[in-house]
């Protein structure tokens, strides 16, 4: 066993023991503790737990990988996800906390005086949350496959088992305290390697400043900035300029950002966290603290992504582009390269038989003639999964073994913390909203707890199965989940708080139409429930890729939300207004003031 293996097993094993120990210590004994941790979590602690809940595998593992390969275009994730928290803090969290219910479907059911609305909300919540959990399962599979040096699917199965143990046991009470520990692990794991790598490449220990600083090569200042150096390296190999490339059109960038923003504000596993604090004011404070804790990672991510891309390119392109000895000999590839090949997430194919690795953009027609003159027959890095970049970055940069082990533990902490929060949202929707709220109102508290735990296990199995064939990289899959939440839950919450004349017919019609339009567009591109081979794009009808104004399926949630708002408002105009007591209730919720503990019905 190598020193790296010993460090990795030791650090990851210690963090897992901590999480499971906390779950046993904080085991939920009542439904109040299982759903909202008893409603007594301090705002700062809740802000930290919310940050861990929020900063999932998509944020920790995948976002910097997206930034590494998409450059400026990936800024939609930074802007959308942080902007959504501002929306959540200002427009939703305090009002939902004042309403004082356990779950989002419970709010929708009571506000729209309709069990049907509650059931529709549960279906929308489950669709969005299961899709989100698929993204976490992808991250868990990536991290475990590298950590244990096993195939991706085996890593996924192991991760499913770990999640099942501590999420099912502790409920919201156990999850909250576990997430506080996971936040500490993941933020150290993200920032410590970034400091080392920034020092190596720029001489500056602050990654946020190093990103715009001068590039240092072998201890000597190069006279150009890090970003200028990266632009030069990637464009020499036919790739788009790092600092100017965009994801599709400007319209797609705008809609993508908007979809992520309102999806953030509509995600039930995030909203449910604001039911765990004692007072309405604490809900605002929690959101503010969460933004502070999130900013520590999000302001570091652009530097991590850019530096990872530069390190990867420099590892493979060891000399001048086109020179006979300019490319890395495959048999001399470093050990980290070999280990990621074992996971199947990094793949090489020697297309011209020279035994060297050519890594370039072979889809760039302007670079094709030049590549042919070099004797290159196509890009030989046939697979470089975005999601490996953060985990591989410290190894690529040659950092100490304990730093690499810390990153693995952080990636697992990020994926596990969010998976647990999502599974709790699914569990509470099934056991509290469907079973207790609709189909078996007389059920005992113990039976409700057991039903919640059973539904969580089923959700883990479903998400794990779908995670074997995810519809894309972790952050892309999560973006689809945000789109589903944006198109269904967010408009119903907004109209429920700020439009007292919105009635149940409008809310139900809006939710169904919004999520249906979004799902159809996503399924056209990604397959029905993401099953390969079930895509139903129809080119003969002009339905090419991104046929609706060039908007990608990952960004379509904002369009679905617009449909939801329009349908809900139109239907409510031609149907009976809500009862007077509901209108007074809405007015009361909008008035600042205290609120008691969350209650269940």
Coordinates of C-alpha atoms in Angstrom, one line a residue:
X1 CA 0.0 0.0 0.0
X2 CA 1.4 3.4 -1.0
X3 CA 1.6 6.5 1.3
X4 CA -1.2 8.0 -0.7
X5 CA -3.4 5.0 -0.2
X6 CA -2.7 5.1 3.6
X7 CA -3.5 8.8 3.8
X8 CA -6.7 8.4 1.7
X9 CA -8.1 5.4 3.7
X10 CA -7.2 7.1 6.9
X11 CA -8.7 10.5 6.2
X12 CA -11.8 9.2 4.4
X13 CA -12.4 6.5 7.1
X14 CA -12.1 9.1 9.9
X15 CA -14.6 11.4 8.3
X16 CA -17.1 8.5 7.7
X17 CA -16.8 7.4 11.3
X18 CA -17.5 11.0 12.3
X19 CA -20.6 11.3 10.1
X20 CA -22.1 8.0 11.3
X21 CA -21.2 8.8 14.9
X22 CA -23.1 12.1 14.7
X23 CA -26.0 10.3 13.1
X24 CA -26.2 7.8 16.0
X25 CA -25.8 10.6 18.6
X26 CA -28.5 12.8 16.9
X27 CA -30.9 10.0 16.0
X28 CA -34.4 11.3 15.4
X29 CA -37.0 10.1 17.9
X30 CA -40.0 12.1 16.7
X31 CA -41.4 13.3 13.4
X32 CA -40.5 16.9 14.3
X33 CA -36.8 15.9 14.7
X34 CA -37.0 13.7 11.6
X35 CA -38.4 16.5 9.3
X36 CA -37.2 19.8 10.8
X37 CA -34.7 18.9 13.5
X38 CA -37.2 20.1 16.2
X39 CA -37.1 23.6 14.8
X40 CA -34.3 24.7 17.2
X41 CA -31.2 25.0 15.0
X42 CA -29.1 28.2 15.5
X43 CA -29.0 30.5 12.4
X44 CA -25.2 30.2 12.0
X45 CA -25.2 26.5 12.4
X46 CA -28.2 26.3 10.0
X47 CA -26.3 28.5 7.5
X48 CA -23.3 26.1 7.6
X49 CA -25.6 23.1 7.2
X50 CA -27.4 24.8 4.4
X51 CA -24.1 25.5 2.6
X52 CA -23.1 21.8 2.9
X53 CA -26.6 20.8 1.7
X54 CA -26.3 23.2 -1.2
X55 CA -22.6 22.6 -2.2
X56 CA -23.2 19.2 -3.7
X57 CA -21.1 17.0 -5.9
X58 CA -22.1 19.5 -8.7
X59 CA -20.5 22.4 -6.8
X60 CA -17.4 20.6 -5.4
X61 CA -16.6 18.0 -8.1
X62 CA -18.3 19.2 -11.3
X63 CA -18.4 23.0 -11.3
X64 CA -14.7 23.6 -11.5
X65 CA -14.5 20.8 -14.2
X66 CA -17.1 22.8 -16.2
X67 CA -15.2 26.0 -15.7
X68 CA -12.0 24.2 -16.7
X69 CA -13.4 23.1 -20.1
X70 CA -16.0 25.9 -20.7
X71 CA -14.2 28.9 -19.4
X72 CA -16.3 32.1 -19.2
X73 CA -19.3 30.2 -20.4
X74 CA -19.5 28.2 -17.2
X75 CA -20.0 31.4 -15.2
X76 CA -23.8 30.7 -15.6
X77 CA -23.4 28.3 -12.8
X78 CA -21.7 30.8 -10.4
X79 CA -24.2 33.5 -11.2
X80 CA -27.3 31.3 -11.3
X81 CA -26.7 29.4 -8.1
X82 CA -25.6 32.3 -6.0
X83 CA -28.3 34.6 -7.4
X84 CA -30.9 32.0 -6.5
X85 CA -29.9 32.3 -2.9
X86 CA -30.6 36.0 -2.9
X87 CA -34.0 35.3 -4.4
X88 CA -34.6 32.7 -1.7
X89 CA -33.5 34.9 1.2
X90 CA -35.6 37.9 0.1
X91 CA -38.7 36.4 -1.5
X92 CA -39.4 33.0 0.0
X93 CA -37.6 31.8 3.1
X94 CA -39.0 34.2 5.7
X95 CA -42.6 33.9 4.4
X96 CA -42.5 30.1 4.2
X97 CA -41.0 29.9 7.8
X98 CA -43.8 32.1 9.1
X99 CA -46.4 29.9 7.5
X100 CA -44.9 27.2 9.8
X101 CA -45.3 23.9 8.0
X102 CA -42.9 20.9 7.7
X103 CA -42.7 20.7 3.9
X104 CA -43.2 22.6 0.6
X105 CA -46.1 20.4 -0.6
X106 CA -47.8 21.0 2.8
X107 CA -47.6 24.8 2.2
X108 CA -49.0 24.4 -1.3
X109 CA -51.8 22.1 -0.1
X110 CA -52.9 24.5 2.7
X111 CA -52.3 27.7 0.7
X112 CA -54.4 26.4 -2.2
X113 CA -56.9 24.6 0.0
X114 CA -56.5 21.5 -2.0
X115 CA -55.2 18.0 -1.5
X116 CA -54.9 17.7 -5.3
X117 CA -52.5 20.6 -5.3
X118 CA -50.5 19.0 -2.6
X119 CA -50.3 15.7 -4.5
X120 CA -49.2 17.5 -7.7
X121 CA -46.5 19.3 -5.7
X122 CA -45.3 16.0 -4.3
X123 CA -45.0 14.6 -7.8
X124 CA -43.1 17.7 -9.0
X125 CA -40.8 17.5 -5.9
X126 CA -40.0 13.9 -6.4
X127 CA -39.2 14.3 -10.1
X128 CA -36.9 17.3 -9.4
X129 CA -35.3 15.6 -6.3
X130 CA -34.7 12.2 -7.9
X131 CA -33.0 13.9 -10.9
X132 CA -30.9 15.9 -8.5
X133 CA -29.9 12.8 -6.5
X134 CA -28.8 11.2 -9.9
X135 CA -26.2 14.0 -10.1
X136 CA -25.0 13.3 -6.6
X137 CA -24.8 9.6 -7.3
X138 CA -22.6 10.4 -10.3
X139 CA -20.3 12.4 -8.0
X140 CA -20.3 9.6 -5.4
X141 CA -19.5 7.1 -8.1
X142 CA -16.6 9.2 -9.5
X143 CA -15.1 9.8 -6.0
X144 CA -15.4 6.2 -4.8
X145 CA -14.2 4.7 -8.1
X146 CA -10.9 6.7 -7.8
X147 CA -10.6 6.3 -4.0
X148 CA -11.0 2.5 -4.0
X149 CA -9.6 2.1 -7.6
X150 CA -12.7 0.2 -8.7
X151 CA -15.0 0.6 -11.7
X152 CA -17.5 3.5 -11.6
X153 CA -20.6 1.3 -11.0
X154 CA -18.9 -0.5 -8.0
X155 CA -18.1 2.9 -6.5
X156 CA -21.7 4.0 -6.9
X157 CA -23.0 0.9 -5.1
X158 CA -20.7 1.5 -2.2
X159 CA -21.7 5.2 -2.0
X160 CA -25.4 4.2 -2.0
X161 CA -24.7 2.0 1.1
X162 CA -23.0 4.8 3.0
X163 CA -25.8 7.3 2.3
X164 CA -28.4 4.7 3.4
X165 CA -26.8 4.2 6.8
X166 CA -26.6 7.7 8.0
X167 CA -29.5 9.5 6.1
X168 CA -32.1 6.9 7.1
X169 CA -30.9 6.8 10.7
X170 CA -30.7 10.4 11.7
X171 CA -33.4 12.3 9.7
X172 CA -33.1 16.1 9.6
X173 CA -31.7 16.3 13.1
X174 CA -28.8 13.9 12.3
X175 CA -28.4 15.3 8.8
X176 CA -28.1 18.9 10.1
X177 CA -25.2 18.1 12.5
X178 CA -23.6 15.8 10.0
X179 CA -23.7 18.5 7.3
X180 CA -22.0 21.0 9.6
X181 CA -19.1 18.5 9.9
X182 CA -19.2 17.9 6.2
X183 CA -19.0 21.6 5.4
X184 CA -15.8 21.9 7.5
X185 CA -14.3 18.9 5.6
X186 CA -15.3 20.0 2.1
X187 CA -14.3 23.7 2.5
X188 CA -10.8 22.7 3.8
X189 CA -10.6 20.1 1.0
X190 CA -11.4 22.7 -1.6
X191 CA -9.3 25.7 -0.5
X192 CA -6.1 24.0 0.8
X193 CA -5.1 22.5 -2.6
X194 CA -6.2 25.7 -4.3
X195 CA -3.7 27.6 -2.1
X196 CA -0.9 25.2 -3.0
X197 CA -1.6 25.2 -6.7
X198 CA -1.9 29.0 -6.8
X199 CA 1.5 29.3 -5.1
X200 CA 3.0 26.9 -7.7
X201 CA 1.6 28.7 -10.7
X202 CA 1.6 32.4 -9.6
X203 CA 3.5 32.7 -6.4
X204 CA 0.4 34.0 -4.7
X205 CA -1.3 32.0 -1.9
X206 CA -4.8 33.5 -2.5
X207 CA -6.3 31.7 -5.5
X208 CA -8.8 34.4 -6.2
X209 CA -6.0 36.9 -6.7
X210 CA -3.7 34.3 -8.4
X211 CA -6.2 33.8 -11.1
X212 CA -5.6 37.3 -12.4
X213 CA -1.9 37.3 -11.4
X214 CA 1.3 36.7 -13.3
X215 CA 2.1 33.2 -14.5
X216 CA 5.3 31.8 -12.9
X217 CA 7.1 28.9 -14.7
X218 CA 9.8 27.0 -12.8
X219 CA 10.1 29.8 -10.3
X220 CA 10.6 32.5 -13.0
X221 CA 8.0 35.2 -13.8
X222 CA 6.8 34.7 -17.4
X223 CA 5.7 38.3 -18.1
X224 CA 2.1 37.2 -18.9
X225 CA -0.9 36.6 -16.7
X226 CA -2.2 33.1 -15.9
X227 CA -5.3 33.6 -18.0
X228 CA -3.2 34.9 -21.0
X229 CA -1.0 31.8 -20.7
X230 CA -4.1 29.5 -20.6
X231 CA -5.6 31.3 -23.6
X232 CA -2.4 30.8 -25.5
X233 CA -2.1 27.1 -24.6
X234 CA -5.6 26.1 -25.6
X235 CA -5.9 28.2 -28.8
X236 CA -2.5 26.7 -30.0
X237 CA -4.3 23.3 -29.9
X238 CA -7.4 24.4 -31.7
X239 CA -9.6 24.9 -28.6
X240 CA -11.8 28.0 -28.1
X241 CA -10.2 30.9 -26.2
X242 CA -10.8 30.2 -22.5
X243 CA -11.7 33.7 -21.4
X244 CA -14.3 34.4 -24.1
X245 CA -16.0 31.1 -25.0
X246 CA -19.8 30.9 -24.2
X247 CA -22.2 28.0 -23.8
X248 CA -24.4 28.3 -26.9
X249 CA -25.9 31.8 -27.7
X250 CA -26.2 34.8 -25.4
X251 CA -29.9 34.0 -25.1
X252 CA -29.0 30.5 -23.9
X253 CA -26.6 31.9 -21.4
X254 CA -29.2 34.3 -20.0
X255 CA -32.0 31.6 -19.9
X256 CA -29.6 29.1 -18.3
X257 CA -28.7 31.6 -15.6
X258 CA -32.3 32.5 -14.9
X259 CA -33.3 28.8 -14.8
X260 CA -30.6 28.0 -12.2
X261 CA -31.6 31.1 -10.1
X262 CA -35.3 30.4 -9.9
X263 CA -34.6 26.6 -9.6
X264 CA -32.4 27.3 -6.6
X265 CA -35.2 29.3 -5.0
X266 CA -37.7 26.4 -5.7
X267 CA -35.6 23.4 -4.5
X268 CA -37.5 21.7 -1.7
X269 CA -34.4 20.3 0.1
X270 CA -33.0 23.8 0.4
X271 CA -36.3 25.4 1.4
X272 CA -36.9 22.8 4.1
X273 CA -33.8 23.9 5.9
X274 CA -35.4 27.2 6.8
X275 CA -38.1 25.4 8.7
X276 CA -35.5 24.2 11.2
X277 CA -34.8 27.6 12.8
X278 CA -36.8 29.0 15.8
X279 CA -38.0 32.4 14.3
X280 CA -38.8 34.1 11.0
X281 CA -35.8 36.5 11.5
X282 CA -33.5 33.5 11.8
X283 CA -34.6 32.3 8.4
X284 CA -33.2 35.5 6.8
X285 CA -30.0 35.2 9.0
X286 CA -29.6 31.6 7.9
X287 CA -29.7 32.5 4.3
X288 CA -27.2 35.3 4.8
X289 CA -24.8 33.0 6.7
X290 CA -25.3 30.3 4.0
X291 CA -24.2 32.9 1.3
X292 CA -21.0 33.7 3.3
X293 CA -20.1 30.0 3.7
X294 CA -20.9 29.3 0.0
X295 CA -18.9 32.3 -1.2
X296 CA -15.7 30.7 0.3
X297 CA -16.0 27.9 -2.3
X298 CA -17.6 29.7 -5.2
X299 CA -15.1 32.5 -5.3
X300 CA -12.3 29.9 -5.4
X301 CA -13.9 27.7 -8.1
X302 CA -12.8 29.9 -11.2
X303 CA -9.2 29.7 -10.0
X304 CA -9.4 25.9 -9.4
X305 CA -10.9 25.4 -12.9
X306 CA -8.5 27.5 -14.8
X307 CA -5.4 26.1 -13.0
X308 CA -6.6 22.5 -13.5
X309 CA -7.0 23.0 -17.2
X310 CA -3.5 24.6 -17.5
X311 CA -1.9 21.8 -15.5
X312 CA -3.7 19.1 -17.6
X313 CA -2.6 20.7 -20.9
X314 CA 1.0 21.1 -19.7
X315 CA 1.1 17.5 -18.5
X316 CA 0.3 16.2 -22.0
X317 CA 1.7 19.0 -24.3
X318 CA 5.3 18.9 -22.9
X319 CA 6.9 20.8 -25.7
X320 CA 6.1 23.0 -28.7
X321 CA 2.9 22.2 -30.6
X322 CA 3.8 20.1 -33.7
X323 CA 7.3 19.2 -32.6
X324 CA 8.2 15.5 -32.8
X325 CA 8.9 15.3 -29.1
X326 CA 6.3 17.9 -28.1
X327 CA 3.7 15.4 -26.8
X328 CA 3.9 13.1 -23.8
X329 CA 4.9 9.5 -24.5
X330 CA 2.0 7.3 -23.4
X331 CA 4.2 4.7 -21.7
X332 CA 5.7 7.6 -19.6
X333 CA 2.3 8.9 -18.4
X334 CA 2.2 9.7 -14.7
X335 CA 0.6 7.4 -12.1
X336 CA -2.5 9.6 -11.6
X337 CA -3.2 9.2 -15.4
X338 CA -3.1 5.4 -15.0
X339 CA -5.3 5.3 -12.0
X340 CA -8.0 7.5 -13.6
X341 CA -7.9 5.2 -16.7
X342 CA -8.9 2.3 -14.4
X343 CA -12.1 4.1 -13.5
X344 CA -13.0 4.4 -17.2
X345 CA -13.4 8.2 -16.9
X346 CA -10.1 8.9 -18.7
X347 CA -9.5 7.1 -22.0
X348 CA -6.7 7.2 -24.6
X349 CA -6.6 5.8 -28.1
X350 CA -3.4 5.9 -30.2
X351 CA -4.9 6.9 -33.6
X352 CA -1.6 7.5 -35.5
X353 CA 0.5 4.7 -33.8
X354 CA 3.3 7.0 -32.6
X355 CA 2.9 6.1 -28.9
X356 CA 2.5 9.7 -28.0
X357 CA -0.6 11.5 -26.7
X358 CA -2.2 14.1 -29.0
X359 CA -4.8 16.2 -27.2
X360 CA -6.4 18.8 -29.4
X361 CA -9.8 20.0 -30.8
X362 CA -10.2 17.8 -33.9
X363 CA -13.6 19.3 -34.6
X364 CA -12.1 22.7 -35.3
X365 CA -11.9 22.9 -39.2
X366 CA -9.5 25.8 -39.0
X367 CA -7.0 23.6 -37.1
X368 CA -7.5 20.4 -39.2
X369 CA -4.8 21.2 -41.9
X370 CA -2.2 22.1 -39.3
X371 CA -3.0 18.9 -37.3
X372 CA -2.6 16.8 -40.5
X373 CA 0.8 18.4 -41.2
X374 CA 1.9 17.3 -37.8
X375 CA 1.0 13.7 -38.6
X376 CA -1.9 13.7 -36.1
X377 CA -5.0 11.6 -37.0
X378 CA -7.5 12.9 -34.4
X379 CA -7.8 13.7 -30.7
X380 CA -6.4 10.8 -28.8
X381 CA -7.8 11.7 -25.4
X382 CA -11.2 10.2 -26.4
X383 CA -12.6 10.7 -22.9
X384 CA -11.7 13.3 -20.3
X385 CA -14.7 13.4 -17.9
X386 CA -15.3 16.9 -16.6
X387 CA -16.0 15.5 -13.2
X388 CA -12.5 14.1 -12.5
X389 CA -10.8 17.5 -12.7
X390 CA -11.1 18.6 -9.1
X391 CA -10.2 15.2 -7.7
X392 CA -7.3 14.8 -10.1
X393 CA -6.0 18.4 -9.8
X394 CA -3.8 17.9 -6.7
X395 CA -2.2 14.7 -8.2
X396 CA -1.6 16.5 -11.5
X397 CA 0.1 19.4 -9.6
X398 CA 2.2 16.9 -7.6
X399 CA 0.8 18.0 -4.2
X400 CA 1.5 16.0 -0.9
X401 CA -0.4 12.8 -0.3
X402 CA -2.4 14.2 2.6
X403 CA -3.7 17.0 0.4
X404 CA -4.9 14.6 -2.2
X405 CA -6.6 12.5 0.5
X406 CA -8.3 15.6 1.9
X407 CA -9.7 16.3 -1.6
X408 CA -11.2 12.8 -1.9
X409 CA -12.8 13.2 1.6
X410 CA -14.2 16.6 0.6
X411 CA -15.7 15.4 -2.7
X412 CA -17.4 12.5 -0.8
X413 CA -18.6 14.9 1.9
X414 CA -20.1 17.2 -0.7
X415 CA -22.0 14.5 -2.5
X416 CA -23.2 12.7 0.6
X417 CA -24.4 15.9 2.4
X418 CA -26.6 16.9 -0.5
X419 CA -27.8 13.4 -1.3
X420 CA -29.0 13.1 2.4
X421 CA -30.9 16.4 2.2
X422 CA -32.6 15.4 -1.0
X423 CA -33.5 12.0 0.2
X424 CA -35.1 13.6 3.3
X425 CA -37.1 15.9 1.1
X426 CA -38.3 12.9 -0.9
X427 CA -39.0 10.9 2.2
X428 CA -41.0 13.7 3.9
X429 CA -43.0 14.2 0.7
X430 CA -44.1 10.6 0.6
X431 CA -44.6 9.8 4.3
X432 CA -45.8 13.2 5.6
X433 CA -47.6 14.7 2.6
X434 CA -49.0 11.6 0.8
X435 CA -49.4 9.1 3.6
X436 CA -50.1 11.2 6.7
X437 CA -51.6 14.1 4.8
X438 CA -53.8 12.3 2.2
X439 CA -54.1 8.6 2.3
X440 CA -53.7 7.5 6.0
X441 CA -54.4 10.6 8.2
X442 CA -54.8 8.5 11.3
X443 CA -51.4 6.9 11.1
X444 CA -49.3 6.9 14.3
X445 CA -46.1 8.9 14.6
X446 CA -43.9 5.7 14.8
X447 CA -45.5 4.3 11.6
X448 CA -45.0 7.7 9.8
X449 CA -41.3 7.6 10.8
X450 CA -40.9 4.0 9.6
X451 CA -42.7 5.0 6.3
X452 CA -40.3 7.9 5.9
X453 CA -37.2 5.7 6.3
X454 CA -38.6 3.0 4.0
X455 CA -39.3 5.6 1.3
X456 CA -35.8 7.0 1.7
X457 CA -34.4 3.5 1.0
X458 CA -36.5 3.1 -2.1
X459 CA -35.4 6.6 -3.3
X460 CA -31.7 5.6 -2.9
X461 CA -32.3 2.4 -5.0
X462 CA -34.1 4.3 -7.8
X463 CA -31.5 7.1 -7.9
X464 CA -28.6 4.6 -7.8
X465 CA -30.1 2.7 -10.7
X466 CA -30.6 5.9 -12.8
X467 CA -27.1 7.0 -11.7
X468 CA -25.6 4.1 -13.6
X469 CA -26.5 5.9 -16.8
X470 CA -26.7 9.6 -15.9
X471 CA -27.9 12.0 -18.6
X472 CA -24.6 13.9 -18.4
X473 CA -21.9 15.1 -16.1
X474 CA -23.0 15.9 -12.5
X475 CA -23.5 19.6 -12.8
X476 CA -25.5 19.2 -16.1
X477 CA -27.7 16.6 -14.5
X478 CA -28.3 18.9 -11.5
X479 CA -29.1 21.7 -13.9
X480 CA -32.0 19.6 -15.3
X481 CA -33.3 19.1 -11.7
X482 CA -33.1 22.9 -11.2
X483 CA -35.1 23.3 -14.4
X484 CA -37.8 21.0 -13.1
X485 CA -38.0 22.9 -9.8
X486 CA -38.0 26.2 -11.6
X487 CA -40.9 25.2 -13.9
X488 CA -43.1 23.7 -11.2
X489 CA -42.5 24.7 -7.6
X490 CA -41.1 28.2 -7.7
X491 CA -44.1 29.8 -9.5
X492 CA -46.5 28.1 -7.2
X493 CA -44.6 29.4 -4.1
X494 CA -44.2 32.9 -5.5
X495 CA -47.9 33.2 -6.5
X496 CA -48.9 31.7 -3.2
X497 CA -47.2 34.4 -1.2
X498 CA -47.6 37.5 -3.4
X499 CA -50.9 36.9 -5.3
X500 CA -53.7 36.5 -2.8
X501 CA -56.3 36.0 -5.7
X502 CA -54.4 32.9 -7.0
X503 CA -56.6 29.9 -6.6
X504 CA -56.2 26.2 -6.6
X505 CA -57.3 25.7 -10.2
X506 CA -54.6 28.1 -11.4
X507 CA -51.9 26.7 -9.2
X508 CA -52.6 23.1 -10.3
X509 CA -52.8 23.9 -14.0
X510 CA -49.7 26.0 -13.8
X511 CA -47.6 23.3 -12.1
X512 CA -48.8 20.6 -14.5
X513 CA -48.2 22.7 -17.6
X514 CA -44.8 24.0 -16.5
X515 CA -43.2 20.7 -15.6
X516 CA -44.8 18.9 -18.6
X517 CA -43.4 21.4 -21.1
X518 CA -39.9 21.1 -19.4
X519 CA -40.0 17.3 -19.2
X520 CA -41.0 16.9 -22.8
X521 CA -38.1 19.1 -24.0
X522 CA -35.6 17.4 -21.7
X523 CA -36.8 13.9 -22.7
X524 CA -36.6 14.8 -26.4
X525 CA -32.9 15.4 -26.0
X526 CA -31.9 13.1 -23.1
X527 CA -34.3 10.2 -23.4
X528 CA -37.4 9.3 -21.5
X529 CA -36.3 9.3 -17.8
X530 CA -32.8 9.5 -19.2
X531 CA -32.9 6.0 -20.6
X532 CA -30.5 5.8 -23.6
X533 CA -32.1 5.3 -27.0
X534 CA -35.5 6.7 -26.1
X535 CA -34.8 10.3 -27.4
X536 CA -37.6 11.4 -29.7
X537 CA -36.3 14.5 -31.6
X538 CA -37.9 14.7 -35.0
X539 CA -35.6 16.3 -37.5
X540 CA -38.2 16.1 -40.2
X541 CA -40.3 18.6 -38.2
X542 CA -37.3 21.0 -37.7
X543 CA -36.5 19.6 -34.2
X544 CA -32.8 19.6 -34.4
X545 CA -30.6 19.9 -31.2
X546 CA -31.8 22.9 -29.1
X547 CA -34.5 23.6 -31.6
X548 CA -36.4 26.2 -29.5
X549 CA -34.4 29.4 -30.1
X550 CA -31.1 27.6 -29.4
X551 CA -32.0 26.9 -25.8
X552 CA -30.4 23.8 -24.3
X553 CA -32.5 21.3 -22.4
X554 CA -30.5 22.0 -19.2
X555 CA -31.6 25.7 -19.4
X556 CA -35.3 25.1 -20.4
X557 CA -36.6 25.4 -16.8
X558 CA -37.0 29.2 -17.2
X559 CA -39.2 28.7 -20.2
X560 CA -41.3 26.1 -18.3
X561 CA -41.6 28.6 -15.4
X562 CA -42.9 31.3 -17.8
X563 CA -45.5 28.8 -19.1
X564 CA -46.4 28.0 -15.5
X565 CA -46.9 31.7 -14.5
X566 CA -49.0 32.4 -17.7
X567 CA -51.3 29.4 -17.4
X568 CA -51.8 29.8 -13.6
X569 CA -52.8 33.5 -14.0
X570 CA -55.1 32.9 -16.9
X571 CA -56.9 30.0 -15.3
X572 CA -57.3 31.8 -12.0
X573 CA -58.9 34.7 -13.9
X574 CA -61.7 32.5 -15.3
X575 CA -62.3 30.4 -12.2
X576 CA -63.7 31.1 -8.7
X577 CA -61.4 33.2 -6.4
X578 CA -60.0 31.6 -3.2
X579 CA -62.0 31.8 0.0
X580 CA -61.8 34.9 2.1
X581 CA -59.9 33.2 4.9
X582 CA -57.2 32.1 2.5
X583 CA -56.8 35.6 1.2
X584 CA -56.5 36.9 4.8
X585 CA -54.0 34.1 5.5
X586 CA -51.8 35.3 2.6
X587 CA -51.9 38.9 3.8
X588 CA -51.0 37.8 7.3
X589 CA -48.0 35.7 6.0
X590 CA -46.6 38.8 4.2
X591 CA -46.6 40.9 7.4
X592 CA -43.3 40.8 9.3
X593 CA -43.6 39.2 12.6
X594 CA -42.8 36.1 14.7
X595 CA -43.9 32.6 14.1
X596 CA -44.1 29.6 16.3
X597 CA -42.8 26.1 15.7
X598 CA -43.4 24.3 12.5
X599 CA -46.6 22.3 12.7
X600 CA -48.0 19.3 10.9
X601 CA -51.5 18.3 10.0

